[in-house]
Tab-separated table of C-alpha atoms and ligand atoms in Angstrom:
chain	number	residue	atom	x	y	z
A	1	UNK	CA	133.238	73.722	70.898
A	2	UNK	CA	132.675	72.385	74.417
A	3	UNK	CA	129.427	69.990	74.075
A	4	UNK	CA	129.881	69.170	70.607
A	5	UNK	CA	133.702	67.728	70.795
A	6	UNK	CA	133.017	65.510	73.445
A	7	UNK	CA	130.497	63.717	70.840
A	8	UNK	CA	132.493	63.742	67.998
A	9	UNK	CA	135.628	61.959	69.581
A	10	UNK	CA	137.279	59.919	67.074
A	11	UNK	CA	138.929	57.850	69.765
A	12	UNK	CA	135.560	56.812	71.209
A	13	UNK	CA	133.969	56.796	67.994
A	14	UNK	CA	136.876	54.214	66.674
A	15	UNK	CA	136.520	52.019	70.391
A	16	UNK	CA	132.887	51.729	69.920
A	17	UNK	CA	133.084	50.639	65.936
A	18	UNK	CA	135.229	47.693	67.729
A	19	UNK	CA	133.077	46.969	70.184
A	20	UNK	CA	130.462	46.865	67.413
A	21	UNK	CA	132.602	44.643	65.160
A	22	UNK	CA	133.246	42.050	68.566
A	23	UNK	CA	129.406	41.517	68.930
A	24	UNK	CA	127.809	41.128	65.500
A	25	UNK	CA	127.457	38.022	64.866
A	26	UNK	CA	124.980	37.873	61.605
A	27	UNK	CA	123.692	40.028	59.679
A	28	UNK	CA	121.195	42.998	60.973
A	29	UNK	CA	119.398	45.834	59.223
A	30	UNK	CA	118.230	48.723	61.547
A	31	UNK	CA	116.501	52.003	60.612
A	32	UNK	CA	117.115	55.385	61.652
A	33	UNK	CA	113.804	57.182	61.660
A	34	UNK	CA	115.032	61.291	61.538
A	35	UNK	CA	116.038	63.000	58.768
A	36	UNK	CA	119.020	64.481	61.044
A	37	UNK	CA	120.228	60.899	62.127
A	38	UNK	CA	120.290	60.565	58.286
A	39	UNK	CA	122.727	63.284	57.500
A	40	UNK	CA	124.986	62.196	60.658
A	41	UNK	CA	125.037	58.574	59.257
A	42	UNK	CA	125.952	59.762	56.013
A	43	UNK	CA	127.845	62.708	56.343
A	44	UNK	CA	130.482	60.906	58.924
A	45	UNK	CA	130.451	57.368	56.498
A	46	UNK	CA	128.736	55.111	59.011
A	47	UNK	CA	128.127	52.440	56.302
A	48	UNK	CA	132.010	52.444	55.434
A	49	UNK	CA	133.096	52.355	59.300
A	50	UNK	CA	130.391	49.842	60.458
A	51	UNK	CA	131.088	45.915	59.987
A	52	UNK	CA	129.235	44.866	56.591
A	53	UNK	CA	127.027	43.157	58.711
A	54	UNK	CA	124.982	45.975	59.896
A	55	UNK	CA	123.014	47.478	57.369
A	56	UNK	CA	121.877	50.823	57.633
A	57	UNK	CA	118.039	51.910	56.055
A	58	UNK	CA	116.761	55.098	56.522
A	59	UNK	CA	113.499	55.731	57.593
A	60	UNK	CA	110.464	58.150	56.705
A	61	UNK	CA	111.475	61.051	59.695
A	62	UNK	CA	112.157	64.219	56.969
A	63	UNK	CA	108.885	66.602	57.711
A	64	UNK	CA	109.513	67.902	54.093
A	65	UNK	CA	109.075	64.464	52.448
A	66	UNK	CA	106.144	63.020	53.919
A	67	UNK	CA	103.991	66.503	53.294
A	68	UNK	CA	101.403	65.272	51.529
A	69	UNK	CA	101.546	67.067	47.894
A	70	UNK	CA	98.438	67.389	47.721
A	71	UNK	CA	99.249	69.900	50.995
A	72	UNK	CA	102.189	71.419	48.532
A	73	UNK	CA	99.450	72.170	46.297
A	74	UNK	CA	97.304	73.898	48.880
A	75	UNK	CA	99.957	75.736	50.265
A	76	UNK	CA	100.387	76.363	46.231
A	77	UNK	CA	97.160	77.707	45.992
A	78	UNK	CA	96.792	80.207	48.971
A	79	UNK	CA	100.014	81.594	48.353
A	80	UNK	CA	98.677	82.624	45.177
A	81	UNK	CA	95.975	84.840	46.215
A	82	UNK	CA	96.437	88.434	46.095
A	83	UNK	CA	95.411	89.436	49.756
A	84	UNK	CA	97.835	87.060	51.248
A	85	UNK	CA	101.519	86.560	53.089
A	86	UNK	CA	102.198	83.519	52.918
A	87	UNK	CA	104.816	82.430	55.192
A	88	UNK	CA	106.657	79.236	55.029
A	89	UNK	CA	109.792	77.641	56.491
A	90	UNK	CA	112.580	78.215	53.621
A	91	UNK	CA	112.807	74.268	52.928
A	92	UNK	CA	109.338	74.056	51.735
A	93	UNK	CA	109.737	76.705	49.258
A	94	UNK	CA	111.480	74.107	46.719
A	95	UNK	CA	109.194	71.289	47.562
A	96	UNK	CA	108.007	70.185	44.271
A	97	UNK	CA	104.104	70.700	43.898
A	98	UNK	CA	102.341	68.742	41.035
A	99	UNK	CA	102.654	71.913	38.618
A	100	UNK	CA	104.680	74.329	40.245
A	101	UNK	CA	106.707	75.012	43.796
A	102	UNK	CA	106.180	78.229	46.023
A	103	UNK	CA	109.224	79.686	44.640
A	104	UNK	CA	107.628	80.195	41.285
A	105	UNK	CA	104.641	81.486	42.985
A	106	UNK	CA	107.005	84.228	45.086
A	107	UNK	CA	108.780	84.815	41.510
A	108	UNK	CA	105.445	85.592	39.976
A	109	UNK	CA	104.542	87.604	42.173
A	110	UNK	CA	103.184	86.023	45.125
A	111	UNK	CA	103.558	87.469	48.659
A	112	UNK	CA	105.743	84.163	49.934
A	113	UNK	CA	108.320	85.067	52.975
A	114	UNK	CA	110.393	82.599	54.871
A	115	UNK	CA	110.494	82.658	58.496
A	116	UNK	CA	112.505	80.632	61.738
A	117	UNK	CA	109.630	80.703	64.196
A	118	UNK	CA	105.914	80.635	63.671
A	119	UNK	CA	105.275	83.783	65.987
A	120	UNK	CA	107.282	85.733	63.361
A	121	UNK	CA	104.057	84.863	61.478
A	122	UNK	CA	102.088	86.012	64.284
A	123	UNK	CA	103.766	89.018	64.398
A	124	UNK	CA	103.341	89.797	60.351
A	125	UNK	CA	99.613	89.433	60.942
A	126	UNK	CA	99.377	91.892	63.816
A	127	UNK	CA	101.274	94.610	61.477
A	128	UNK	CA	99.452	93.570	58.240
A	129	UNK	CA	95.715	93.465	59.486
A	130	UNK	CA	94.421	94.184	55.875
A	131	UNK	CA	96.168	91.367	54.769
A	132	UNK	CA	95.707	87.353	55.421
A	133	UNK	CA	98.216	85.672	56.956
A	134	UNK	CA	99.178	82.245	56.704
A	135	UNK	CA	101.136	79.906	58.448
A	136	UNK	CA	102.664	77.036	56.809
A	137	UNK	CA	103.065	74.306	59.669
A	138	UNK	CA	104.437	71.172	58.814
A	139	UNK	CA	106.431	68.619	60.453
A	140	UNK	CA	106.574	65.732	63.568
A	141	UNK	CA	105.612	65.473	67.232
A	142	UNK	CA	108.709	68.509	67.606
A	143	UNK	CA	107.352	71.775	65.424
A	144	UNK	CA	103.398	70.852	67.086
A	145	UNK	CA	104.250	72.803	70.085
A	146	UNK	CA	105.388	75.977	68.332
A	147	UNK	CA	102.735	75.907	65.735
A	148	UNK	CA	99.614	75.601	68.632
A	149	UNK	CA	101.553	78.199	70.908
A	150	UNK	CA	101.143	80.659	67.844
A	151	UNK	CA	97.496	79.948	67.317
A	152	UNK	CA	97.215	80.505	71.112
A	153	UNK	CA	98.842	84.142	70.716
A	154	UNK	CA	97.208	84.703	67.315
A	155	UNK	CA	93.298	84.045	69.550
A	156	UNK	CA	94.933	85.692	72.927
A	157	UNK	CA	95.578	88.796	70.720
A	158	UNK	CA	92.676	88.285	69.189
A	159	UNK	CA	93.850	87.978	65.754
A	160	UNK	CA	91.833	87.974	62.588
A	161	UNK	CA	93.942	87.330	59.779
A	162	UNK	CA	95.977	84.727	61.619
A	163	UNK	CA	95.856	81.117	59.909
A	164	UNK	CA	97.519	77.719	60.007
A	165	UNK	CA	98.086	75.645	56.884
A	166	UNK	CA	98.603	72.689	59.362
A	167	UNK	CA	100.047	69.351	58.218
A	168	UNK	CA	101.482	66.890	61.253
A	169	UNK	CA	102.298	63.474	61.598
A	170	UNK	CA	102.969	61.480	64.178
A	171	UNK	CA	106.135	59.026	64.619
A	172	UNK	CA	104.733	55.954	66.327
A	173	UNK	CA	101.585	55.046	63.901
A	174	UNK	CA	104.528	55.132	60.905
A	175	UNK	CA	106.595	52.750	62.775
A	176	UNK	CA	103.858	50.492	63.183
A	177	UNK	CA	103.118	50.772	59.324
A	178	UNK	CA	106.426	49.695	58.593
A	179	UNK	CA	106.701	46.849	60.859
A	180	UNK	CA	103.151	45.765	59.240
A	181	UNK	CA	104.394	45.597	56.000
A	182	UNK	CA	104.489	41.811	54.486
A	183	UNK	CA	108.306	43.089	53.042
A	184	UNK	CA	109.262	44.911	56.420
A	185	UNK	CA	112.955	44.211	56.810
A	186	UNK	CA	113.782	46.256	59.960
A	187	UNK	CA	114.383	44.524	62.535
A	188	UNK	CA	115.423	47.273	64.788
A	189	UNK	CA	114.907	51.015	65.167
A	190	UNK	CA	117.069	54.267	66.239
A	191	UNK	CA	113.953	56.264	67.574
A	192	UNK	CA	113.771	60.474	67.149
A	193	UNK	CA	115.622	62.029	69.934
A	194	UNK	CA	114.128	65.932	69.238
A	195	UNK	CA	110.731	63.694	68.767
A	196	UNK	CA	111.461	62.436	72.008
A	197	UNK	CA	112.459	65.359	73.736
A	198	UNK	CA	108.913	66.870	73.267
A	199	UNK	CA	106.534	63.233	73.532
A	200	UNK	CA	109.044	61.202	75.748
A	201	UNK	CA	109.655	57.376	75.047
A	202	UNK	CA	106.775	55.840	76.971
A	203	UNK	CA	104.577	55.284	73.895
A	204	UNK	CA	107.587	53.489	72.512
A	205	UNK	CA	107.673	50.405	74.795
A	206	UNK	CA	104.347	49.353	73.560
A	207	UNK	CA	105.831	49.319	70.277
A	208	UNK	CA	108.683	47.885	71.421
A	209	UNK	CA	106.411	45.198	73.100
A	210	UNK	CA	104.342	43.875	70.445
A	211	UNK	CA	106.453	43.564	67.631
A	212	UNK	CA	109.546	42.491	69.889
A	213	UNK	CA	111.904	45.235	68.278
A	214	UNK	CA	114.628	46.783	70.258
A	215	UNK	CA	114.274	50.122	69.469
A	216	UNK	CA	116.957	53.113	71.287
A	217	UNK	CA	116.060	56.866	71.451
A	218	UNK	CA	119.398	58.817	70.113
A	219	UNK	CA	120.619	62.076	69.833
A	220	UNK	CA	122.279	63.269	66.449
A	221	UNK	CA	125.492	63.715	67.005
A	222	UNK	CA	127.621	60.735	65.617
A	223	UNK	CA	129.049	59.016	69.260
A	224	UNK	CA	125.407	59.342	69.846
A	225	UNK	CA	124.161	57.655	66.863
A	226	UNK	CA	127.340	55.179	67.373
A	227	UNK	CA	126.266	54.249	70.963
A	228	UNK	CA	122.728	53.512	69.379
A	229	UNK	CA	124.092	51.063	67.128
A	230	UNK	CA	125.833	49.502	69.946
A	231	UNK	CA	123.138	49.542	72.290
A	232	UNK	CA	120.720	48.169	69.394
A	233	UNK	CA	123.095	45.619	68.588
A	234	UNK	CA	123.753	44.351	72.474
A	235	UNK	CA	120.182	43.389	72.507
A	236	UNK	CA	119.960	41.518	68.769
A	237	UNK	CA	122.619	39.422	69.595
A	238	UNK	CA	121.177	38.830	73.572
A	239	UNK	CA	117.500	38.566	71.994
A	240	UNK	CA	116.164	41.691	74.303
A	241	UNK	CA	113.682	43.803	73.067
A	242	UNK	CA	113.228	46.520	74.870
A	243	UNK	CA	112.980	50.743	74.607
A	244	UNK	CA	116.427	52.075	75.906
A	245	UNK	CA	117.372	55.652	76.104
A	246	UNK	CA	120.797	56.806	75.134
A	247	UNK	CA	119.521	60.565	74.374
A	248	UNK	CA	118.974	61.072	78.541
A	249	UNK	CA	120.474	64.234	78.649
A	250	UNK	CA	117.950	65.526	76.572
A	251	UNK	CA	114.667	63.519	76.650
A	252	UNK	CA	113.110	61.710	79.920
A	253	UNK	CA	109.687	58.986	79.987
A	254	UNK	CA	106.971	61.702	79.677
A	255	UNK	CA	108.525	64.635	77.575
A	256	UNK	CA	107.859	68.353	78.110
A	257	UNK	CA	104.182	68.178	79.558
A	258	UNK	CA	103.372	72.228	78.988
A	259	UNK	CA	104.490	71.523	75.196
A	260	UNK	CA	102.189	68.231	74.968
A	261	UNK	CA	99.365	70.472	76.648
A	262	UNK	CA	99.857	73.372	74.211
A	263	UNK	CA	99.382	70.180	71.155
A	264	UNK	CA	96.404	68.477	73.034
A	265	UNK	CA	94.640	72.662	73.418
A	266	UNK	CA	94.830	73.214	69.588
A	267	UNK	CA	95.509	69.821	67.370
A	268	UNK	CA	93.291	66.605	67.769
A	269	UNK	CA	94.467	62.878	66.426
A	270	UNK	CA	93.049	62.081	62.847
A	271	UNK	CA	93.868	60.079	59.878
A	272	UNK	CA	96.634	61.524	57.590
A	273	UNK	CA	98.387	60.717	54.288
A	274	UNK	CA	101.946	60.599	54.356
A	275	UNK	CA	103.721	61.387	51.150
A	276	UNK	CA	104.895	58.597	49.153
A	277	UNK	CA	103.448	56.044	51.700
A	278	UNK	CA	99.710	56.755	51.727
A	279	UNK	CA	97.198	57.157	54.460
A	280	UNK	CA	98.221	56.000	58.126
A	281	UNK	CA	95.120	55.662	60.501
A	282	UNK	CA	95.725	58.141	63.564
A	283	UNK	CA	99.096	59.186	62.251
A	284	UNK	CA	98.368	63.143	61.990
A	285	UNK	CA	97.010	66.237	64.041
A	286	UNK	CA	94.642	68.225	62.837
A	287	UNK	CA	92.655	72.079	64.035
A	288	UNK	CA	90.147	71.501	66.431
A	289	UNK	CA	86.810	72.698	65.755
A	290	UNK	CA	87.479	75.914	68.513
A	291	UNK	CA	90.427	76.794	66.728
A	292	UNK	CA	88.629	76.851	63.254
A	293	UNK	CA	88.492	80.162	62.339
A	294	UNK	CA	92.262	79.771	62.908
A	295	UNK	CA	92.140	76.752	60.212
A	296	UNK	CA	93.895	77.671	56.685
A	297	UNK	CA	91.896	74.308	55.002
A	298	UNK	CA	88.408	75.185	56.793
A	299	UNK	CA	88.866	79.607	55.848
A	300	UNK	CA	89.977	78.760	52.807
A	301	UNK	CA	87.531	76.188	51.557
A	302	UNK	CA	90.178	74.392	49.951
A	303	UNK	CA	88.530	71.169	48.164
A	304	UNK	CA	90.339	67.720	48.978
A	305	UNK	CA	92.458	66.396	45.872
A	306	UNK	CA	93.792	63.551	44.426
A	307	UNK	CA	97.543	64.528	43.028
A	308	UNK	CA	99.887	61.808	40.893
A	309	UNK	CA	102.972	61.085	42.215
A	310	UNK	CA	106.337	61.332	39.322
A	311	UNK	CA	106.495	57.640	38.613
A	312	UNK	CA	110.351	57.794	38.648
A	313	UNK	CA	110.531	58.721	41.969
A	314	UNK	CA	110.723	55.852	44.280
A	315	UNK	CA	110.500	57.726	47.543
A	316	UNK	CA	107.811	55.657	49.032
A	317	UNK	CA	110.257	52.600	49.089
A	318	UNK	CA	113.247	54.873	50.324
A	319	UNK	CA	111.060	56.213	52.974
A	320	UNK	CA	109.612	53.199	53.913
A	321	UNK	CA	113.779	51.306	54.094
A	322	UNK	CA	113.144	49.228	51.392
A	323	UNK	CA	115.776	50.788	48.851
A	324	UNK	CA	118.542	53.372	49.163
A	325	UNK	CA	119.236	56.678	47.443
A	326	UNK	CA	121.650	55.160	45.544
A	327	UNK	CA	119.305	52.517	44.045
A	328	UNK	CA	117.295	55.189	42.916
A	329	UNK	CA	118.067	55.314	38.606
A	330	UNK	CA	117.212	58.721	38.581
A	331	UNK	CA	119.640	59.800	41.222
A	332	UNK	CA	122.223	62.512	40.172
A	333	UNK	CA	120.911	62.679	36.780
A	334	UNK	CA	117.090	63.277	35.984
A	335	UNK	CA	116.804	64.161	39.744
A	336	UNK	CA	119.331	66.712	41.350
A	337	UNK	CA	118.652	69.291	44.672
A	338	UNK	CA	118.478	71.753	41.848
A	339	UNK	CA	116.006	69.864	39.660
A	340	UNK	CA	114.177	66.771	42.488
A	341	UNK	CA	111.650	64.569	41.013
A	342	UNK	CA	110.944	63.966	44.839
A	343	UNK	CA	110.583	65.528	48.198
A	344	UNK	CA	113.574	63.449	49.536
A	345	UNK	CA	116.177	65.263	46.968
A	346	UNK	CA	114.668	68.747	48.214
A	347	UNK	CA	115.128	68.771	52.177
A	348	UNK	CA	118.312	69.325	53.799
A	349	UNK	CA	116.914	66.431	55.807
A	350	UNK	CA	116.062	64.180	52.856
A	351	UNK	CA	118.000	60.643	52.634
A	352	UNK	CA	118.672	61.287	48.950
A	353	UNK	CA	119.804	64.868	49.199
A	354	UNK	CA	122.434	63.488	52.071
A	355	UNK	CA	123.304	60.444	49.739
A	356	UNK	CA	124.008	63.665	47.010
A	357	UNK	CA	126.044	65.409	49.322
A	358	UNK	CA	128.394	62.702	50.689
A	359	UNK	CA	127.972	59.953	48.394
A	360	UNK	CA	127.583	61.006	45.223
A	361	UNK	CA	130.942	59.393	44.026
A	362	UNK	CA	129.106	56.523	44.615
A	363	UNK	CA	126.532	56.308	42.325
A	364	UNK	CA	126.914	54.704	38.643
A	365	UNK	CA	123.826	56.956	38.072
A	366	UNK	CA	125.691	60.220	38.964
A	367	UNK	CA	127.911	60.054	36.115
A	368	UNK	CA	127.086	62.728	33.459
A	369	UNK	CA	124.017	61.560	31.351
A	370	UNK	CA	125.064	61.041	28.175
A	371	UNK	CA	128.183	58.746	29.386
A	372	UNK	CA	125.861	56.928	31.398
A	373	UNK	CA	124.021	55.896	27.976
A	374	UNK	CA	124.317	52.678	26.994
A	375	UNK	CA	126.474	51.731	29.952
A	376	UNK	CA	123.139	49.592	31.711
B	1	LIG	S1	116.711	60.320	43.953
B	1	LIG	FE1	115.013	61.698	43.434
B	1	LIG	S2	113.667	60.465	42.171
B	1	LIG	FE2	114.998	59.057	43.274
B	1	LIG	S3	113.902	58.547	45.162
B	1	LIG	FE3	115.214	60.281	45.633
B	1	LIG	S4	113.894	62.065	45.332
B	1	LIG	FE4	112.900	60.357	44.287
């Protein structure tokens, strides 16, 4: 496996713990932001290899997590209308809404399909022109591009029954949220690479700048993620705070410039609530007004909502760094992948469905419910 081996080296991997282990001198906590970087860090037992002085927190990067429910519910809505394909990427279809998810709407009947590329939904809509079809498009700075390029072919074909259910958010305002927060702990960040790849890492220095963070763009694999950590830790310890990039053979300063023109032709800036954290000035994209008859929320006429959380679920503070999975009490019992109280035990990305795959052993909470009684 020729470019995958060379990044999963356990010699490397074990020289650069070391090297890790030689520097730290005090305690540091540092967040990943991606879902991805998540599962890496889990799946390969970071926390176990690292010296106990790094602490790990994960950050708020899972696209499935931060969807708004009150989006879910939308998405909950069309899908149940009987003129409509609705078309969704398969992780969403488990998302919990605040009554149902869209697999209970495909089970009852519901015309709900799962696609790997938004111009498969393009392509639906040109063979289905009695029928409305909509576009589920969620996610970061990284699915924008293929989401506006399919509104682009859905006008250049000229398209009727083309629509975007559109719901993005944007990396840097969240970052700034955290690092405003009177409890922020971070105190250094492991930035998107795939994010990067698209935006580049110029916005970052600002960041970077102000709240003197170090913060490294990274890849996913784990000699990536490792040489993060060591870069992040390098400037701690020396006091630098500066944007460094250890992803280069993937992302450069100014990202992929036709992709960022393709965002900037069909998505402007705006306001947007991020599941579990609440609303982030500037932190989403929404339809421009010449794109509207491509717009799910303006076609459909949805009316905004107001949609309670599960109090159990303590995503916001998991998303946000300030607890783990694992802190979570209803982890591995009242909230499983097959039964989540929250987004982040739903996506493959989520921190708490990666704690459930790797590190379920851990967690006093995991044992079976009714042994668990009493035991608190
Ligand atoms: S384990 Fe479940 S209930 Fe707890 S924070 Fe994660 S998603 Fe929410």
């Amino acid at each position: 496996m020729k470019y995958i081996d060379e990044f999963r080296n356990p010699k490397i991997a074990h020289k650069l713990v070391d090297e890790i282990t030689r520097k730290v001198s005090r305690e540091w906590t540092m967040m990943e932001i991606c879902g991805g970087q998540t599962h890496t860090l889990v799946r390969y037992g970071f926390e176990e290899m690292l010296p106990k002085q790094i602490n790990l927190v994960h950050g708020p990067g899972c696209p499935v997590c931060v969807t708004p429910l009150e989006v879910v519910d939308k998405a909950i809505e069309i899908a149940s209308m009987p003129d409509v394909i609705f078309v969704s990427y398969g992780d969403m279809l488990r998302v919990p809404g605040s009554q149902k998810d869209l697999f209970h709407v495909k089970a009852d009947g519901g015309d709900v399909r799962v696609v790997y590329t938004p111009m498969e939904a393009v392509k639906l809509a040109k063979a289905n022109p009695e029928k409305k079809v909509v576009f589920f498009g969620i996610g970061f700075e990284t699915t924008a591009p293929p989401h506006a390029m399919a509104v682009l072919a859905a006008k250049r074909e000229g398209l009727k029954n083309f629509y975007l259910l559109a719901s993005h958010v944007l990396v840097p305002p969240a970052i700034r949220t955290l690092l405003d927060a009177p409890n922020n702990c971070v105190q250094a960040f492991i930035a998107p690479g795939h994010v990067c790849t698209v935006v580049g890492f110029d916005q970052y220095e600002s960041l970077a700048k102000k709240y003197k963070v170090p913060i490294v763009v990274a890849g996913f694999e784990p000699l990536d993620l490792l040489e993060a950590i060591h870069m992040l830790v390098m400037q701690l310890e020396e006091g630098r705070c500066e944007v460094q990039n250890q992803y280069a053979r993937s992302v450069t300063r100014y990202g992929n410039l036709p992709a960022q023109r393709a965002v900037e032709e069909v998505f402007e800036v705006c306001d947007r609530k991020w599941r579990g954290i609440g609303e982030i000035p500037l932190s989403g994209m929404r339809i421009r007004e010449e794109f509207a008859a491509f717009d799910a929320e303006r076609v459909f006429g949805l009316e905004d909502r107001t949609v309670e959380e599960s109090k159990e679920c303590i995503a916001a503070q998991v998303l946000m760094g300030l607890k783990k999975p694992l802190d979570c009490p209803a982890f591995g019992t009242r909230c499983k992948p097959e039964m989540p109280l929250g987004a982040p035990m739903v996506s493959p990305e989520g921190a708490c469905s990666a704690y459930y795959q790797y590190k379920r052993h851990l967690a006093p909470s995991a044992l079976p419910v009714d042994t668990h009684v009493g035991t608190d």
